[in-house]
Structure formats: structure tokens, C-alpha cells
Short mmCIF file of C-alpha atoms and ligand atoms in Angstrom, two decimals:
data_model
loop_
_atom_site.label_atom_id
_atom_site.label_comp_id
_atom_site.label_asym_id
_atom_site.label_seq_id
_atom_site.Cartn_x
_atom_site.Cartn_y
_atom_site.Cartn_z
CA MET S 142 0.00 0.00 0.00
CA ASP S 143 1.35 3.42 -0.95
CA PHE S 144 1.36 6.24 1.54
CA LEU S 145 0.90 9.91 0.92
CA THR S 146 4.62 10.56 0.90
CA ASP S 147 5.04 8.14 -2.07
CA LEU S 148 2.67 10.17 -4.23
CA ASP S 149 3.24 13.02 -6.67
CA VAL S 150 0.31 15.38 -6.24
CA LYS S 151 1.42 18.69 -7.74
CA GLY S 152 -1.34 20.09 -9.94
CA LYS S 153 -3.26 16.83 -9.58
CA LEU S 154 -6.95 16.59 -8.79
CA VAL S 155 -6.88 14.63 -5.53
CA PHE S 156 -9.97 12.99 -3.99
CA LEU S 157 -9.44 12.76 -0.24
CA ARG S 158 -11.87 10.63 1.77
CA VAL S 159 -11.87 11.85 5.36
CA ASP S 160 -14.02 11.19 8.40
CA PHE S 161 -15.63 14.57 9.14
CA ASN S 162 -18.52 12.82 10.90
CA VAL S 163 -18.43 15.39 13.72
CA PRO S 164 -21.05 15.64 16.48
CA LEU S 165 -23.41 18.61 15.98
CA ASP S 166 -25.61 20.35 18.58
CA ASP S 167 -29.34 21.20 18.11
CA LYS S 168 -28.42 24.38 16.27
CA GLY S 169 -26.15 22.54 13.85
CA ALA S 170 -22.93 23.85 15.41
CA ILE S 171 -19.94 21.51 15.75
CA ARG S 172 -19.58 20.24 19.35
CA ASP S 173 -16.17 18.69 18.86
CA ASP S 174 -13.89 19.22 15.85
CA ASN S 175 -11.35 16.52 16.72
CA ARG S 176 -12.13 14.51 13.61
CA ILE S 177 -11.45 17.51 11.38
CA ARG S 178 -8.21 18.27 13.20
CA ALA S 179 -7.16 14.62 12.94
CA SER S 180 -6.95 14.88 9.14
CA LEU S 181 -5.20 18.27 9.06
CA PRO S 182 -1.70 16.79 8.61
CA THR S 183 -2.85 15.01 5.43
CA ILE S 184 -4.81 18.02 4.15
CA GLN S 185 -1.92 20.40 4.78
CA TRP S 186 0.65 18.06 3.24
CA LEU S 187 -1.44 17.79 0.06
CA LEU S 188 -2.11 21.53 -0.19
CA GLU S 189 1.50 22.52 0.47
CA ARG S 190 2.52 20.29 -2.45
CA GLY S 191 0.10 21.93 -4.87
CA ALA S 192 -2.75 19.40 -4.93
CA ARG S 193 -6.17 20.53 -6.17
CA LEU S 194 -8.07 19.00 -3.33
CA VAL S 195 -11.56 17.50 -3.34
CA ILE S 196 -12.63 16.41 0.16
CA ALA S 197 -15.42 13.88 0.78
CA SER S 198 -17.00 12.52 3.95
CA HIS S 199 -20.23 11.25 5.41
CA LEU S 200 -21.97 12.79 8.40
CA GLY S 201 -24.67 11.06 10.44
CA ARG S 202 -27.19 8.72 8.87
CA PRO S 203 -29.18 10.62 6.22
CA LYS S 204 -30.18 7.25 4.70
CA GLY S 205 -29.69 8.16 1.06
CA LYS S 206 -31.58 11.47 1.10
CA ALA S 207 -30.34 15.05 1.16
CA ASP S 208 -30.96 16.46 4.64
CA PRO S 209 -29.73 20.00 5.38
CA LYS S 210 -29.33 19.07 9.08
CA MET S 211 -26.55 16.69 8.03
CA SER S 212 -24.82 19.01 5.57
CA LEU S 213 -21.04 19.12 5.60
CA ALA S 214 -21.17 22.93 5.33
CA PRO S 215 -20.35 23.50 9.05
CA ALA S 216 -17.35 21.17 8.68
CA ALA S 217 -16.18 23.08 5.58
CA GLU S 218 -16.52 26.35 7.52
CA ARG S 219 -14.46 24.97 10.39
CA LEU S 220 -11.81 23.70 7.99
CA ALA S 221 -11.63 27.17 6.43
CA GLU S 222 -10.89 28.57 9.91
CA LEU S 223 -8.11 26.04 10.47
CA ILE S 224 -6.16 26.46 7.20
CA PRO S 225 -5.21 29.55 5.21
CA ASN S 226 -6.26 28.04 1.86
CA LYS S 227 -9.38 28.82 -0.14
CA VAL S 228 -12.19 26.39 0.83
CA THR S 229 -15.38 26.12 -1.26
CA MET S 230 -18.46 24.15 -0.21
CA ALA S 231 -20.01 22.19 -3.07
CA PRO S 232 -23.82 22.16 -3.43
CA ASP S 233 -23.85 18.42 -4.11
CA VAL S 234 -21.70 15.28 -4.21
CA VAL S 235 -21.82 14.62 -7.98
CA GLY S 236 -23.41 16.30 -11.01
CA PRO S 237 -22.60 19.07 -13.50
CA GLU S 238 -22.11 21.87 -10.96
CA VAL S 239 -19.69 19.76 -8.94
CA ALA S 240 -17.84 18.79 -12.13
CA ARG S 241 -17.50 22.50 -12.98
CA LEU S 242 -16.20 23.35 -9.49
CA LYS S 243 -13.71 20.44 -9.62
CA ALA S 244 -12.39 21.58 -12.99
CA GLY S 245 -12.00 25.15 -11.72
CA LEU S 246 -9.98 24.21 -8.61
CA GLY S 247 -6.55 25.83 -8.45
CA GLU S 248 -3.42 24.36 -6.84
CA GLY S 249 -3.67 24.61 -3.04
CA GLU S 250 -7.44 25.07 -3.14
CA VAL S 251 -10.11 22.90 -1.53
CA LEU S 252 -13.58 21.81 -2.60
CA VAL S 253 -15.62 20.09 0.14
CA LEU S 254 -18.29 17.83 -1.36
CA GLU S 255 -21.70 17.43 0.27
CA ASN S 256 -22.39 14.45 2.53
CA VAL S 257 -21.74 11.33 0.41
CA ARG S 258 -24.54 9.50 2.23
CA PHE S 259 -27.10 11.90 0.70
CA TYR S 260 -27.01 9.23 -2.04
CA GLN S 261 -28.11 5.69 -1.23
CA GLU S 262 -25.63 4.58 -3.91
CA GLU S 263 -22.81 5.41 -1.47
CA GLU S 264 -23.60 2.65 1.02
CA LYS S 265 -24.48 0.24 -1.80
CA ASN S 266 -21.07 0.81 -3.36
CA ASP S 267 -22.88 1.46 -6.64
CA PRO S 268 -20.43 1.25 -9.57
CA GLY S 269 -22.06 4.14 -11.50
CA PHE S 270 -21.88 6.41 -8.44
CA ALA S 271 -18.27 5.40 -7.76
CA ALA S 272 -17.44 6.25 -11.39
CA GLN S 273 -19.05 9.68 -10.96
CA LEU S 274 -17.02 10.30 -7.80
CA ALA S 275 -13.88 9.30 -9.70
CA GLU S 276 -14.60 11.57 -12.67
CA GLY S 277 -11.54 13.67 -13.48
CA ILE S 278 -9.70 12.50 -10.34
CA ASP S 279 -5.97 11.71 -10.67
CA VAL S 280 -5.21 10.52 -7.14
CA PHE S 281 -7.36 8.88 -4.44
CA VAL S 282 -6.24 9.26 -0.84
CA ASN S 283 -8.08 7.53 2.01
CA ASP S 284 -7.58 9.08 5.44
CA ALA S 285 -10.95 7.90 6.78
CA PHE S 286 -9.82 5.05 8.99
CA GLY S 287 -13.10 5.24 10.94
CA SER S 288 -15.09 4.48 7.75
CA SER S 289 -12.77 1.90 6.24
CA HIS S 290 -14.64 -1.12 7.62
CA ARG S 291 -17.45 -0.18 5.22
CA ALA S 292 -17.32 -1.19 1.55
CA HIS S 293 -18.89 2.06 0.39
CA ALA S 294 -18.42 3.89 -2.90
CA SER S 295 -16.24 6.72 -1.55
CA VAL S 296 -14.09 4.25 0.42
CA VAL S 297 -13.84 1.17 -1.80
CA GLY S 298 -15.65 1.66 -5.14
CA ILE S 299 -13.70 4.72 -6.18
CA ALA S 300 -10.27 3.22 -5.46
CA ASP S 301 -9.66 1.19 -8.59
CA ARG S 302 -11.33 3.79 -10.84
CA VAL S 303 -8.52 6.24 -10.14
CA PRO S 304 -4.99 5.85 -11.58
CA VAL S 305 -3.10 6.37 -8.31
CA ARG S 306 -4.11 5.70 -4.71
CA GLY S 307 -2.66 5.80 -1.22
CA ALA S 308 -3.26 6.16 2.50
CA GLY S 309 -3.16 9.42 4.45
CA PHE S 310 -1.22 10.09 7.64
CA LEU S 311 -4.12 9.35 9.99
CA MET S 312 -4.79 6.04 8.26
CA LYS S 313 -1.10 5.14 8.50
CA LYS S 314 -0.92 6.00 12.18
CA GLU S 315 -3.98 3.90 12.96
CA VAL S 316 -2.78 0.92 10.93
CA ASP S 317 0.74 1.07 12.37
CA TYR S 318 -0.56 0.86 15.94
CA LEU S 319 -3.19 -1.76 15.25
CA LYS S 320 -0.76 -3.91 13.29
CA LYS S 321 1.45 -4.00 16.35
CA ALA S 322 -1.48 -5.33 18.38
CA VAL S 323 -2.68 -7.82 15.79
CA HIS S 324 0.38 -9.27 14.10
CA THR S 325 3.06 -9.11 16.75
CA PRO S 326 1.49 -8.38 20.12
CA VAL S 327 3.94 -8.44 22.98
CA LYS S 328 2.45 -10.94 25.42
CA PRO S 329 0.45 -10.99 27.63
CA TYR S 330 -2.13 -9.50 25.29
CA VAL S 331 -5.32 -8.45 27.07
CA ALA S 332 -8.53 -7.47 25.29
CA ILE S 333 -11.19 -5.56 27.23
CA LEU S 334 -14.62 -5.47 25.64
CA GLY S 335 -17.69 -3.69 26.92
CA GLY S 336 -20.59 -1.62 25.69
CA ALA S 337 -24.12 -2.59 24.86
CA LYS S 338 -24.23 -4.32 21.50
CA VAL S 339 -23.09 -7.92 21.57
CA SER S 340 -24.20 -8.66 18.03
CA ASP S 341 -21.68 -6.12 16.70
CA LYS S 342 -18.83 -7.62 18.65
CA ILE S 343 -19.40 -11.33 19.00
CA GLU S 344 -17.44 -12.35 15.90
CA ILE S 345 -14.63 -10.17 17.08
CA ILE S 346 -14.62 -11.81 20.50
CA GLU S 347 -14.50 -15.18 18.76
CA SER S 348 -11.52 -14.19 16.67
CA LEU S 349 -9.77 -12.78 19.74
CA ILE S 350 -9.99 -16.15 21.46
CA GLY S 351 -7.22 -17.36 19.18
CA LYS S 352 -5.09 -14.29 19.75
CA ALA S 353 -5.46 -12.68 23.15
CA ASP S 354 -4.23 -14.25 26.40
CA SER S 355 -7.05 -12.77 28.44
CA ILE S 356 -10.43 -11.33 27.52
CA LEU S 357 -12.20 -9.12 30.06
CA ILE S 358 -15.91 -8.57 29.51
CA GLY S 359 -17.93 -5.70 30.95
CA GLY S 360 -20.90 -3.50 30.08
CA ALA S 361 -24.29 -4.83 29.13
CA MET S 362 -22.55 -7.46 27.03
CA ALA S 363 -21.71 -9.34 30.22
CA TYR S 364 -25.40 -9.99 30.92
CA THR S 365 -25.94 -11.72 27.60
CA PHE S 366 -23.09 -14.09 28.52
CA LEU S 367 -24.48 -14.63 32.04
CA LYS S 368 -28.03 -15.22 30.82
CA ALA S 369 -26.71 -17.63 28.18
CA GLN S 370 -25.48 -19.76 31.10
CA GLY S 371 -28.99 -19.81 32.53
CA LEU S 372 -28.43 -17.15 35.19
CA GLY S 373 -31.12 -14.60 36.08
CA VAL S 374 -30.04 -11.05 35.28
CA GLY S 375 -33.23 -9.18 36.26
CA THR S 376 -34.03 -6.33 33.89
CA SER S 377 -30.46 -5.98 32.60
CA LEU S 378 -30.03 -5.21 28.94
CA VAL S 379 -29.69 -8.54 27.13
CA GLU S 380 -29.63 -9.41 23.46
CA ASN S 381 -31.86 -12.46 23.56
CA ASP S 382 -31.18 -13.41 19.95
CA GLN S 383 -27.48 -13.69 20.76
CA LEU S 384 -27.71 -16.20 23.62
CA GLU S 385 -26.81 -19.20 21.51
CA VAL S 386 -23.87 -17.45 19.90
CA ALA S 387 -22.74 -16.37 23.36
CA MET S 388 -22.72 -20.02 24.44
CA VAL S 389 -20.63 -20.95 21.42
CA VAL S 390 -18.12 -18.25 22.33
CA LEU S 391 -17.98 -19.42 25.97
CA ASP S 392 -17.40 -23.00 24.81
CA LYS S 393 -14.69 -21.96 22.42
CA ALA S 394 -13.03 -19.93 25.18
CA ARG S 395 -13.09 -22.98 27.48
CA ARG S 396 -11.44 -25.16 24.84
CA ASN S 397 -8.72 -22.61 24.11
CA ALA S 398 -5.95 -21.37 26.29
CA VAL S 399 -7.56 -18.00 26.80
CA SER S 400 -8.66 -16.76 30.19
CA PHE S 401 -12.15 -15.42 29.65
CA HIS S 402 -13.40 -13.18 32.45
CA LEU S 403 -16.94 -12.17 33.29
CA PRO S 404 -17.66 -9.72 36.13
CA GLN S 405 -17.50 -11.15 39.66
CA ASP S 406 -19.73 -8.47 41.16
CA HIS S 407 -22.21 -5.97 39.81
CA VAL S 408 -23.69 -2.57 40.54
CA LEU S 409 -27.46 -2.87 40.30
CA ALA S 410 -30.15 -0.20 40.04
CA ARG S 411 -33.90 -0.19 39.41
CA ALA S 412 -33.52 2.30 36.58
CA ALA S 413 -30.71 3.73 34.49
CA VAL S 414 -31.13 7.25 35.84
CA ALA S 415 -28.91 9.59 37.84
CA GLY S 416 -29.59 9.48 41.56
CA ALA S 417 -31.01 5.93 41.43
CA GLU S 418 -30.39 3.83 44.51
CA THR S 419 -27.69 1.23 43.81
CA ARG S 420 -26.76 -2.10 45.31
CA ILE S 421 -23.61 -4.17 44.84
CA VAL S 422 -24.14 -7.92 44.46
CA GLU S 423 -21.85 -10.88 43.86
CA HIS S 424 -24.39 -13.60 43.37
CA LEU S 425 -26.94 -14.29 40.70
CA PRO S 426 -29.83 -14.26 40.06
CA PHE S 427 -30.34 -10.49 40.34
CA PRO S 428 -33.60 -9.33 41.92
CA GLU S 429 -36.17 -9.42 39.14
CA ASP S 430 -36.75 -5.67 39.14
CA MET S 431 -33.08 -4.64 39.07
CA MET S 432 -30.57 -4.23 36.26
CA GLY S 433 -26.79 -4.33 36.06
CA VAL S 434 -25.44 -0.85 35.38
CA ASP S 435 -21.72 -1.25 36.08
CA ILE S 436 -19.08 -3.77 37.10
CA GLY S 437 -18.54 -3.87 40.86
CA PRO S 438 -15.40 -3.01 42.91
CA LYS S 439 -14.19 -6.63 43.17
CA THR S 440 -14.28 -6.91 39.39
CA VAL S 441 -12.40 -3.63 39.00
CA GLU S 442 -9.75 -5.03 41.33
CA ALA S 443 -9.55 -8.39 39.53
CA TYR S 444 -9.51 -6.86 36.05
CA GLY S 445 -6.93 -4.37 37.31
CA GLN S 446 -4.57 -7.23 38.19
CA VAL S 447 -4.86 -8.80 34.75
CA ILE S 448 -4.35 -5.40 33.14
CA ALA S 449 -1.31 -4.62 35.32
CA ALA S 450 0.47 -7.72 33.97
CA ALA S 451 -0.35 -6.95 30.32
CA LYS S 452 2.16 -5.84 27.72
CA THR S 453 -0.45 -5.18 25.00
CA ILE S 454 -3.98 -3.96 25.67
CA PHE S 455 -6.90 -3.41 23.34
CA TRP S 456 -10.01 -1.80 24.87
CA ASN S 457 -13.36 -1.15 23.25
CA GLY S 458 -16.58 -0.28 25.06
CA PRO S 459 -17.45 1.04 28.55
CA MET S 460 -17.87 -1.27 31.57
CA GLY S 461 -21.19 0.29 32.52
CA ILE S 462 -23.56 3.15 31.78
CA PHE S 463 -20.66 5.53 32.31
CA GLU S 464 -22.58 8.56 31.04
CA ILE S 465 -24.23 8.57 34.50
CA GLU S 466 -21.72 9.57 37.16
CA GLU S 467 -22.80 6.94 39.72
CA PHE S 468 -22.39 4.14 37.17
CA ALA S 469 -19.01 5.26 35.81
CA LYS S 470 -16.71 3.88 38.52
CA GLY S 471 -16.04 0.59 36.74
CA THR S 472 -15.15 2.26 33.45
CA ILE S 473 -12.98 4.88 35.16
CA GLY S 474 -11.29 2.15 37.24
CA VAL S 475 -10.44 0.18 34.10
CA ALA S 476 -9.22 3.36 32.40
CA ARG S 477 -6.90 4.03 35.36
CA ALA S 478 -5.56 0.48 35.30
CA VAL S 479 -4.89 0.66 31.55
CA ALA S 480 -3.17 4.02 31.95
CA ALA S 481 -0.99 2.74 34.80
CA SER S 482 -0.05 -0.54 33.09
CA GLY S 483 2.87 0.65 31.00
CA ALA S 484 1.61 -1.65 28.21
CA VAL S 485 1.14 -0.68 24.58
CA SER S 486 -2.48 0.39 24.95
CA ILE S 487 -5.03 0.95 22.21
CA VAL S 488 -8.43 2.36 23.02
CA GLY S 489 -11.04 2.29 20.28
CA GLY S 490 -14.57 3.59 20.21
CA GLY S 491 -16.06 6.96 21.08
CA ASP S 492 -17.30 5.88 24.51
CA SER S 493 -14.10 4.33 25.85
CA ALA S 494 -12.13 7.24 24.41
CA ALA S 495 -14.50 9.69 26.13
CA ALA S 496 -14.07 7.82 29.42
CA VAL S 497 -10.29 8.01 29.15
CA LYS S 498 -10.47 11.74 28.46
CA LYS S 499 -12.97 12.30 31.28
CA ALA S 500 -10.54 10.63 33.67
CA GLY S 501 -7.76 12.91 32.42
CA LEU S 502 -5.72 9.92 31.23
CA ARG S 503 -5.49 10.65 27.54
CA ASP S 504 -1.72 11.14 27.59
CA LYS S 505 -1.18 7.78 29.29
CA ILE S 506 -2.73 5.76 26.45
CA SER S 507 -0.45 4.77 23.54
CA HIS S 508 -3.13 5.19 20.91
CA ILE S 509 -6.72 6.38 20.96
CA SER S 510 -8.27 5.18 17.74
CA THR S 511 -10.58 7.48 15.77
CA GLY S 512 -12.59 4.45 14.64
CA GLY S 513 -14.48 2.26 17.12
CA GLY S 514 -16.01 -0.23 14.70
CA ALA S 515 -13.06 0.01 12.34
CA SER S 516 -10.46 -0.71 15.03
CA LEU S 517 -12.48 -3.71 16.28
CA GLU S 518 -12.79 -5.16 12.80
CA TYR S 519 -9.13 -4.60 12.09
CA ILE S 520 -8.20 -6.46 15.28
CA ALA S 521 -10.42 -9.36 14.22
CA TYR S 522 -9.78 -9.62 10.48
CA GLU S 523 -6.31 -8.03 10.24
CA THR S 524 -7.47 -5.78 7.43
CA LEU S 525 -10.43 -3.64 6.36
CA PRO S 526 -12.22 -3.30 3.00
CA GLY S 527 -10.93 0.27 2.68
CA ILE S 528 -7.34 -0.89 3.21
CA THR S 529 -7.62 -3.82 0.80
CA ALA S 530 -8.96 -1.41 -1.83
CA LEU S 531 -5.81 0.69 -1.52
CA GLU S 532 -3.59 -2.37 -1.86
CA LYS S 533 -4.99 -3.54 -5.20
P1 AMP K 137 -21.47 0.22 22.32
O1 AMP K 137 -21.93 1.20 21.31
O2 AMP K 137 -21.91 -1.17 22.06
O3 AMP K 137 -19.97 0.32 22.58
O4 AMP K 137 -22.19 0.62 23.68
C1 AMP K 137 -21.92 1.80 24.38
C2 AMP K 137 -23.04 2.04 25.33
O5 AMP K 137 -23.19 0.92 26.17
C3 AMP K 137 -22.87 3.23 26.24
O6 AMP K 137 -23.76 4.23 25.88
C4 AMP K 137 -23.19 2.67 27.63
O7 AMP K 137 -24.07 3.48 28.38
C5 AMP K 137 -23.87 1.37 27.30
N1 AMP K 137 -23.79 0.41 28.41
C6 AMP K 137 -22.68 -0.02 29.03
N2 AMP K 137 -23.00 -0.84 30.04
C7 AMP K 137 -24.34 -0.93 30.06
C8 AMP K 137 -25.28 -1.63 30.88
N3 AMP K 137 -24.86 -2.38 31.89
N4 AMP K 137 -26.58 -1.49 30.60
C9 AMP K 137 -26.99 -0.72 29.58
N5 AMP K 137 -26.17 -0.04 28.76
C10 AMP K 137 -24.86 -0.14 29.01
#
């Protein structure tokens, strides 16, 4: 795979796929511009070398229809504040007006396309749409690590319709760190998985059984595993259609030399609201009207010991409903243990990254990935569709 620094971009029309999927407030203002800043090194490198730069991204889930609330215009405005170059916002993603604006771009100038997901063809990786995106483009650069687990037109379809292609700096940084964890992890390698959605992560857990030395489970995911073993988990969030798969994973873990940990104690509440009365329990079943909202202190201690011995750590997903102060202790405790471990530590996913920042531990983590889903899939499959497309 070529990287940016291998490419000649002077005077070339460059299509740069970034991840400008920034969170917006009710008024449409950007709440956090980290994702825009994360691609600045690539953008600046290209512009300083005289590229004529077309930037594309998705934002939110417009489901194939133009929706002004999910326009990339605020992102283009913010970009214009961050760089001295001329930045123009396109009225569309493809079409005659966009073609005219592309053709008129000067060296060191930027055209930000509208949200690529305003077209349903984007997520379908439609060949005609990919060809339209590629029209007139000399070089394709992918810096959207966080979108590269999706085989979409602006990530995958466009790649082999353009003469030259390569990865941006953000993509390279992500892949370099993750490669270290996947291909040559220094042992012990500990994976910590939490969050709510088991279905998203179960295949990944399965693939980690052959790789990691220890797997620590927290968050709502733990209750699906506990219920799969026939234990009563009260009103805890459970994915009932994943119980069988959870059993398969538990069996596989037992047969392999991986130590698979479920929480030893739990923080329970009657409702997932701030100020709710909580109770710490070690034994199941839970009372029928209570739900697990966090891992308990014994679990934090036990997980902390496994983490302290680790040399490589991958963490995705909070240990509880950490958005509520009273239920955040488990997640913060794990964040502290990871930070103190001295291991190569990779944290992926918006929630775990937010927890690390909230605890003021950002500088103590080796790498905070910009892509939650993408980093998980990379760990499991050792590549992503967006990376394979660049390698062709
Ligand atoms: P995910 O997107 O799968 O990583 O899930 C993240 C979400 O999981 C966060 O919003 C957490 O509040 C939520 N979560 C973590 N633990 C629990 C739990 N015990 N019950 C319900 N939701 C949880």
C-alpha cells in the first residue's frame, strides 16, 4: 500500500476521503472538531505540495436522502478557519455543478463535497456512483480510517477507478498501531470489551480467542453471557437473539488457552437514571426488578490485576452506563488500570475514548483510535475493506 509521501500530487486533482462525521448540537454547530483536526496533517501536506483537493465525507445517517441538518457545510466552515487556503463548499456530491467546481480548482485550493450519504448509492457501493465520484480524479487518498470497515463507494468503489491511490497520515498512524497489536502483540495481550451491543462484537470476541491471552468482559454485554449460562439477570439489557452465539463463544473460550473473564460483582439499580439507589451484588440471580449498570469493585480489582500484567492492551466499550456519574466507577477504574499498566495500549470507540479523556488519562494511552467499529474489525480480520482497496 502506498502512503501519501510516495505520491506526486502537484497540480493533480486529488480525492481525499476523510471522516468529518463530527457531532453537531441542536443548532447545527460543531460540538467537537477533533475529527477535522485529525486529518489536518494530510490536508496540509497535500495543499502545500500543490494538490487541487476535493474532500469527501459522510456525516450522520441521512439514509440516502439530502438532509440540510446533516450538511457538511459546518465542517467546511471549520476547515476554512483552520487552514489559510481557499475552501469552497459544493452544493452536491456529484453532477454538472460539482464537475465545474472540480475543474475550476486551483493548486492549493479545496472543494468540500456534500455528505456522500445523501445518495443511497454510497452505502451500496454502486459502480455508477463510484465512477461519478472518480470523474476527473488523478489521485485517491483515504484518510478515513473510521469508515474503512465499510465497503462504500467513496471508500472502496472509487479506489480502482482512479490511476493512483494511497493512505493518508491518519490512516497510516492507525494501521501502524493496530498492526502491532494484531500481528506481533507483545504478550500478555489483554482485550477488554464492553458496551451494549453484543451482536456487533461477538465475531470479534471469537476471533480474539485465538489471539489474546485474556479477555475481560464488561458492560451490558456481560449480561448476555451470564443469561446464556442460565443465570437470572433481572431487567439488565440482554440481546436475547445472541444467547446461543454467546454459548458458542464461551465453549470456544473454554477449549482454548484464553482466560475469559466475566464480572464477579455488579452494581445494580432499578432504573438507568442519575440518583437511582444502587446495590452491589456478587451472586446471581439479580432481583427481578433490578438491572446491572456497572461492574462492581471486586471486578475492578480483579480486572486491574490482569491489566497490570499486560504488555499489550486493546479496549473497546465502557464497563457500565458511564454517562451517569454513579455508574461510571467501573469504566474509570479500568481506564486508570490501563493508563498505569505501561503496556502498549489501544483504546477504540467513542465511549471508551470519552471515558479516558474524562478521567484525564489521555496522555497515558499509547493510541486512541478514531474508529471504534473500524479498530475492532481490524483487530479481528487483520485488514479492512478500505485498506484492501488501496492495496490492489
Ligand atoms: P457500544 O456502542 O456497544 O460500545 O455501547 C456503548 C453504550 O453501552 C454506552 O452508551 C453505555 O451506556 C452502554 N452500556 C454499558 N454498560 C451498560 C449496561 N450495563 N446497561 C446498559 N447499557 C450499558
